[in-house]
Coordinates of C-alpha atoms and ligand atoms in Angstrom, one line a residue:
M1 CA -18.2 0.5 -7.3
R2 CA -17.9 3.4 -4.9
V3 CA -14.5 3.7 -3.3
L4 CA -13.6 6.3 -0.7
S5 CA -10.3 7.4 0.8
G6 CA -9.2 10.2 3.2
I7 CA -5.8 11.5 4.0
Q8 CA -4.8 13.7 6.9
P9 CA -3.0 16.9 6.0
S10 CA -0.4 16.4 8.6
G11 CA 2.7 17.5 6.7
K12 CA 4.7 17.1 3.5
L13 CA 3.9 13.9 1.5
H14 CA 6.7 11.4 1.3
I15 CA 7.6 8.4 -0.8
G16 CA 5.9 6.0 1.7
N17 CA 2.6 7.9 1.2
Y18 CA 3.1 7.7 -2.5
F19 CA 3.7 4.0 -2.9
G20 CA 1.5 3.0 0.1
A21 CA -1.6 5.1 -0.6
I22 CA -1.5 7.6 -3.5
A23 CA -0.4 5.2 -6.3
Q24 CA -3.3 2.9 -5.3
M25 CA -5.7 5.8 -5.5
L26 CA -4.5 6.7 -9.0
R27 CA -5.2 3.1 -10.1
L28 CA -8.6 3.0 -8.4
Q29 CA -9.8 6.2 -10.1
E30 CA -9.4 4.6 -13.5
E31 CA -11.8 1.8 -12.7
H32 CA -14.2 3.0 -10.0
Q33 CA -16.0 6.1 -8.7
L34 CA -13.4 7.4 -6.4
F35 CA -14.2 9.8 -3.5
A36 CA -11.0 11.3 -2.2
F37 CA -10.9 14.0 0.5
I38 CA -8.4 15.8 2.8
A39 CA -9.4 14.9 6.3
N40 CA -8.7 18.3 7.9
Y41 CA -11.2 17.8 10.8
H42 CA -9.3 14.7 11.8
A43 CA -6.2 16.8 12.1
L44 CA -7.7 18.5 15.1
S45 CA -7.6 15.2 17.0
G46 CA -3.9 14.7 17.4
G47 CA -1.3 16.7 19.2
A48 CA -0.2 18.6 16.0
D49 CA 0.5 22.3 15.9
L50 CA -2.4 23.9 14.1
K51 CA -0.5 26.9 12.9
E52 CA 0.3 25.2 9.6
L53 CA -3.0 23.3 9.1
K54 CA -4.5 25.7 6.6
Q55 CA -1.3 25.8 4.5
N56 CA -0.8 22.0 4.8
T57 CA -4.4 21.4 3.6
F58 CA -3.8 23.6 0.6
E59 CA -0.5 21.9 -0.2
V60 CA -1.8 18.4 0.1
A61 CA -4.5 19.3 -2.3
V62 CA -1.9 20.7 -4.7
D63 CA 0.3 17.6 -4.4
F64 CA -2.6 15.2 -5.0
L65 CA -3.6 17.1 -8.1
A66 CA 0.0 17.3 -9.3
L67 CA 0.4 13.6 -8.8
G68 CA -2.6 12.7 -10.9
I69 CA -5.8 12.8 -9.0
D70 CA -8.1 13.8 -11.8
P71 CA -11.1 15.9 -10.8
S72 CA -12.9 14.9 -14.0
K73 CA -13.0 11.3 -12.7
T74 CA -12.6 11.6 -9.0
I75 CA -14.7 13.6 -6.5
F76 CA -12.0 15.5 -4.6
W77 CA -12.7 17.9 -1.8
V78 CA -11.7 19.1 1.7
Q79 CA -13.6 17.4 4.5
S80 CA -14.6 20.6 6.2
Q81 CA -16.3 21.9 3.0
V82 CA -19.2 19.4 3.6
K83 CA -20.5 20.2 7.1
E84 CA -23.1 17.4 6.9
V85 CA -20.3 15.1 8.0
L86 CA -20.3 16.7 11.5
E87 CA -24.1 16.3 11.8
L88 CA -23.8 12.6 11.0
Y89 CA -20.9 12.3 13.4
W90 CA -23.2 13.4 16.2
I91 CA -26.1 11.1 15.2
L92 CA -23.8 8.1 14.8
S93 CA -22.5 8.8 18.3
R94 CA -25.8 7.5 19.6
Y95 CA -25.0 4.1 18.0
T96 CA -21.5 4.0 19.3
P97 CA -20.9 2.2 22.6
V98 CA -18.1 3.7 24.7
G99 CA -16.7 0.2 25.0
L100 CA -16.2 0.0 21.3
L101 CA -14.1 3.2 21.3
E102 CA -12.2 2.1 24.4
R103 CA -10.9 -0.9 22.5
A104 CA -9.3 1.2 19.7
H105 CA -5.6 0.4 19.4
S106 CA -4.9 3.7 17.6
Y107 CA -6.3 5.7 20.6
K108 CA -4.4 3.7 23.1
D109 CA -1.2 3.9 21.1
K110 CA -1.5 7.6 20.7
V111 CA -2.1 8.3 24.4
A112 CA 0.8 6.0 25.2
K113 CA 2.9 8.2 22.9
G114 CA 2.0 11.3 25.0
I115 CA -0.8 12.8 22.9
A116 CA -3.4 14.4 25.2
P117 CA -6.4 12.1 25.5
S118 CA -9.0 14.6 24.3
H119 CA -12.6 13.8 23.3
A120 CA -11.6 14.4 19.7
L121 CA -8.9 11.8 19.8
F122 CA -11.3 9.3 21.5
S123 CA -14.2 9.8 19.2
Y124 CA -12.1 10.1 16.0
P125 CA -13.4 6.7 14.7
V126 CA -17.0 8.0 14.8
L127 CA -16.0 10.9 12.6
M128 CA -14.3 8.4 10.3
A129 CA -17.5 6.3 10.2
A130 CA -19.4 9.4 9.3
D131 CA -17.0 10.1 6.4
I132 CA -17.6 6.7 5.0
L133 CA -21.3 6.1 5.6
L134 CA -22.4 9.6 4.4
Y135 CA -21.3 8.6 0.9
D136 CA -22.4 4.9 1.0
A137 CA -18.8 3.9 0.2
Q138 CA -18.5 0.2 -0.6
K139 CA -14.8 -0.1 -0.4
V140 CA -12.2 1.8 1.6
P141 CA -8.6 1.4 0.8
V142 CA -6.6 1.6 4.0
G143 CA -3.3 0.7 5.6
K144 CA -3.2 -2.1 8.2
D145 CA -3.4 0.4 11.1
Q146 CA -6.8 1.6 9.9
I147 CA -8.5 -1.9 9.7
Q148 CA -9.9 -1.6 13.2
H149 CA -11.5 1.7 12.4
L150 CA -13.2 0.1 9.4
E151 CA -14.5 -2.7 11.7
M152 CA -15.9 0.0 14.0
T153 CA -17.6 1.7 11.1
R154 CA -19.2 -1.6 10.1
D155 CA -20.4 -2.1 13.7
I156 CA -21.9 1.4 13.8
A157 CA -23.7 1.0 10.4
I158 CA -25.1 -2.4 11.3
K159 CA -26.4 -1.2 14.7
F160 CA -28.0 1.8 13.0
N161 CA -29.5 -0.4 10.2
N162 CA -30.9 -2.9 12.8
E163 CA -32.9 -0.1 14.3
H164 CA -33.9 1.9 11.3
G165 CA -33.8 -0.4 8.2
E166 CA -31.1 -0.7 5.5
I167 CA -30.1 3.0 5.4
F168 CA -26.3 2.7 5.3
T169 CA -24.1 0.6 3.0
V170 CA -21.9 -1.6 5.2
P171 CA -18.4 -0.9 3.8
E172 CA -15.4 -3.2 3.5
A173 CA -11.7 -2.4 3.9
L174 CA -9.5 -2.8 0.9
V175 CA -6.1 -3.9 2.1
E176 CA -3.7 -4.6 -0.6
E177 CA -1.1 -7.0 0.6
S178 CA 1.0 -6.2 -2.4
V179 CA 1.4 -2.6 -1.4
A180 CA 5.0 -2.2 -0.1
T181 CA 5.9 -0.9 3.3
V182 CA 8.4 1.7 2.2
P183 CA 11.5 1.9 4.4
G184 CA 12.8 5.3 5.6
I185 CA 16.4 6.4 5.4
D186 CA 17.2 4.5 8.7
G187 CA 15.6 1.2 7.4
A188 CA 12.5 1.5 9.7
K189 CA 9.0 2.2 8.2
M190 CA 9.1 5.6 6.5
S191 CA 7.0 7.9 8.6
K192 CA 6.8 11.6 9.5
S193 CA 6.8 10.7 13.1
Y194 CA 10.1 9.0 12.8
G195 CA 11.8 11.8 11.0
N196 CA 13.1 9.4 8.4
T197 CA 11.2 10.4 5.3
I198 CA 12.2 11.3 1.8
E199 CA 9.7 14.0 0.7
I200 CA 8.3 13.7 -2.8
F201 CA 8.8 17.3 -3.7
M202 CA 12.2 18.2 -2.3
E203 CA 14.7 20.6 -3.9
E204 CA 17.2 18.7 -6.0
K205 CA 20.2 19.3 -3.8
A206 CA 18.3 18.6 -0.6
L207 CA 17.1 15.3 -2.2
Q208 CA 20.6 14.2 -3.0
K209 CA 21.7 15.1 0.6
R210 CA 18.7 13.1 2.0
C211 CA 19.6 10.1 -0.2
N212 CA 23.2 10.3 1.0
K213 CA 22.0 9.9 4.5
I214 CA 20.4 6.5 3.9
V215 CA 22.0 4.0 6.3
T216 CA 24.2 1.4 4.6
D217 CA 26.7 -1.1 6.0
S218 CA 30.4 -0.6 5.9
T219 CA 31.4 -2.9 3.0
P220 CA 34.6 -1.4 1.6
L221 CA 34.7 0.0 -1.9
G222 CA 35.6 -2.6 -4.5
E223 CA 33.8 -5.4 -2.7
P224 CA 30.5 -6.9 -3.9
L225 CA 27.4 -5.5 -2.2
D226 CA 24.3 -7.4 -1.1
P227 CA 21.2 -5.7 -2.7
E228 CA 18.7 -7.6 -0.5
S229 CA 19.9 -6.1 2.7
C230 CA 20.4 -2.6 1.3
N231 CA 17.9 0.3 2.1
V232 CA 19.0 2.2 -1.1
Y233 CA 18.2 -0.9 -3.2
A234 CA 14.8 -1.3 -1.4
L235 CA 13.9 2.3 -2.3
A236 CA 15.3 2.1 -5.8
V237 CA 13.3 -0.9 -6.9
L238 CA 10.0 0.9 -6.2
F239 CA 10.8 2.8 -9.4
L240 CA 12.1 -0.1 -11.5
D241 CA 10.6 -2.9 -13.7
E242 CA 11.8 -6.5 -13.4
D243 CA 14.6 -6.2 -15.9
Q244 CA 15.9 -3.0 -14.4
K245 CA 15.8 -4.6 -11.0
A246 CA 17.9 -7.5 -12.1
D247 CA 20.4 -5.2 -13.7
L248 CA 20.7 -3.1 -10.5
A249 CA 21.1 -6.2 -8.4
E250 CA 23.9 -7.5 -10.8
R251 CA 25.7 -4.2 -10.5
Y252 CA 25.5 -4.4 -6.7
R253 CA 27.1 -7.9 -6.8
S254 CA 29.8 -6.9 -9.3
G255 CA 31.9 -5.1 -6.7
D256 CA 32.5 -2.3 -9.3
F257 CA 30.4 0.3 -7.5
G258 CA 30.1 1.7 -4.0
Y259 CA 27.0 2.9 -2.1
G260 CA 27.8 6.5 -3.1
H261 CA 27.2 5.6 -6.7
F262 CA 23.8 3.9 -5.9
K263 CA 22.7 6.8 -3.8
K264 CA 23.2 9.1 -6.8
E265 CA 21.2 6.7 -9.0
L266 CA 18.4 6.6 -6.5
K267 CA 18.2 10.4 -6.4
E268 CA 18.0 10.4 -10.2
L269 CA 15.2 7.8 -10.2
I270 CA 13.2 9.9 -7.7
W271 CA 13.9 13.2 -9.5
E272 CA 12.9 11.8 -12.9
H273 CA 9.8 9.9 -11.6
F274 CA 8.2 13.0 -10.2
A275 CA 9.5 15.5 -12.9
E276 CA 6.1 15.9 -14.6
A277 CA 4.3 16.2 -11.3
R278 CA 6.8 18.8 -10.1
E279 CA 6.0 21.0 -13.1
K280 CA 2.3 20.6 -12.6
R281 CA 2.7 21.3 -8.9
Q282 CA 4.5 24.6 -9.6
D283 CA 1.7 25.5 -11.9
Y284 CA -1.0 24.9 -9.3
L285 CA 1.1 26.8 -6.6
D286 CA 1.2 29.7 -9.0
H287 CA -2.5 29.6 -9.5
P288 CA -4.1 28.9 -6.2
D289 CA -7.5 30.1 -7.4
E290 CA -7.6 27.1 -9.8
V291 CA -7.0 24.7 -6.9
Y292 CA -9.8 26.3 -4.8
A293 CA -12.1 26.1 -7.8
I294 CA -11.4 22.4 -8.2
L295 CA -12.0 21.8 -4.5
D296 CA -15.2 23.8 -4.6
E297 CA -16.5 21.8 -7.5
G298 CA -15.7 18.6 -5.8
A299 CA -17.3 19.8 -2.6
R300 CA -20.4 20.7 -4.5
K301 CA -20.7 17.2 -5.9
A302 CA -20.0 15.6 -2.5
R303 CA -22.5 17.9 -0.7
S304 CA -25.2 17.1 -3.1
I305 CA -24.9 13.3 -2.2
A306 CA -24.4 14.1 1.4
S307 CA -27.4 16.4 1.8
E308 CA -29.7 13.8 0.2
K309 CA -28.3 11.1 2.5
M310 CA -28.7 13.3 5.6
Q311 CA -32.3 13.9 4.9
I312 CA -33.0 10.2 4.9
V313 CA -31.0 9.8 8.2
R314 CA -32.7 12.8 9.9
D315 CA -36.1 11.3 8.9
A316 CA -35.1 7.9 10.3
V317 CA -34.1 9.2 13.7
G318 CA -36.8 11.9 14.0
I319 CA -34.7 15.0 13.7
L320 CA -36.8 17.9 12.5
Ligands
ADP401 P1 2.9 9.0 8.4 O1 3.3 7.6 9.0 O2 4.1 9.6 7.7 O3 2.3 9.9 9.4 P2 0.3 8.7 7.4 O4 -0.1 7.8 8.6 O5 -0.3 10.0 7.3 O6 1.8 8.7 7.3 O7 -0.1 7.8 6.1 C1 -0.9 8.2 5.1 C2 -1.1 7.0 4.1 O8 0.2 6.6 3.6 C3 -1.7 5.8 4.8 O9 -2.5 5.2 3.9 C4 -0.5 4.9 5.0 O10 -0.8 3.5 5.0 C5 0.5 5.3 3.9 N1 1.9 5.1 4.3 C6 2.5 6.0 5.2 N2 3.8 5.5 5.4 C7 4.0 4.4 4.6 C8 5.1 3.6 4.4 N3 6.3 3.8 4.9 N4 4.9 2.5 3.5 C9 3.7 2.3 2.9 N5 2.6 3.1 3.1 C10 2.7 4.2 3.9
LIG402 N1 -8.0 8.0 9.6 C1 -7.3 8.0 8.3 C2 -5.8 8.1 8.6 O1 -5.3 8.6 9.6 C3 -7.7 9.2 7.5 C4 -9.2 9.1 7.3 C5 -10.2 9.9 7.8 C6 -9.9 8.2 6.4 N2 -11.4 9.5 7.4 C7 -11.3 8.5 6.5 C8 -9.5 7.1 5.6 C9 -12.2 7.8 5.8 C10 -10.4 6.4 4.9 C11 -11.8 6.7 5.0 O2 -5.0 7.7 7.7

């Protein structure tokens, strides 16, 4: 099965990204043909400062490779390396009613938040449809916020196919209910836009400081603590198996330990979990040419599929 996923290079990756998206991609690449790309064209649609876009794109590539995206199994590239996607975006625009785009929650939410309502922001779902249809992806793992974009992709593909025959695979969203919503240090959903993240690759001291900032209640030292209502516990269990979870919960309830102790334990869990990835990451950062070579090779494979598909699409619509 062909599975495709894109991630925007909009800043440093955090633990929410890891457990919500990356871990799932690592599992999928073992069983399916995974297409994974860094959606840098999409990054032009928001209000983000573009000064850091190039560097962020490179760093997200490094982080994905360090965390285990395996270029011998997965086709991994940067969106802008395969220009065919922009051609398809324009052609698909013909099959996209304005009313469909006007109903997009994500557009309305972003405008309500104060992001300038540019054409890029408005037509973003068409570019996402092009990403998916260009490679005939069958399944697209996404978070709940992206389900509507997948519906739009399906509508566009069906409209195109109705007019020109079965040219595009109509994709399905892969929404894993079991994937946790990871809380941030304030207990709300961890997100860059809330400033409540714990980054995957922080320096050790900064990581401990960040863990110390996790909001907890004011139970005095020496009293039993409730694991179920504790943000530190909610984060720690992401790294633990069932026995370890039970052990941690028991120690919470024993009254022998305070929150400071558990924050140190959490920092250790994070630090250890990403130890190997941290080493690999440093290695890639020291050898950027290797990273660019991997991306070029991924782009070459992606482009070969994309250019074949585009020829079929051009023929269908009569583009010389
Ligand atoms: P952010 O909210 O920090 O801007 P993105 O929207 O760029 O993160 O998310 C990239 C991917 O990571 C998406 O697939 C999203 O579902 C996942 N993700 C982000 N934050 C979390 C979280 N707190 N819990 C689970 N998954 C998350
Ligand atoms: N819109 C997605 C996001 O913000 C990123 C993305 C772009 C994507 N193109 C895609 C995801 C294609 C899946 C498939 O998270």
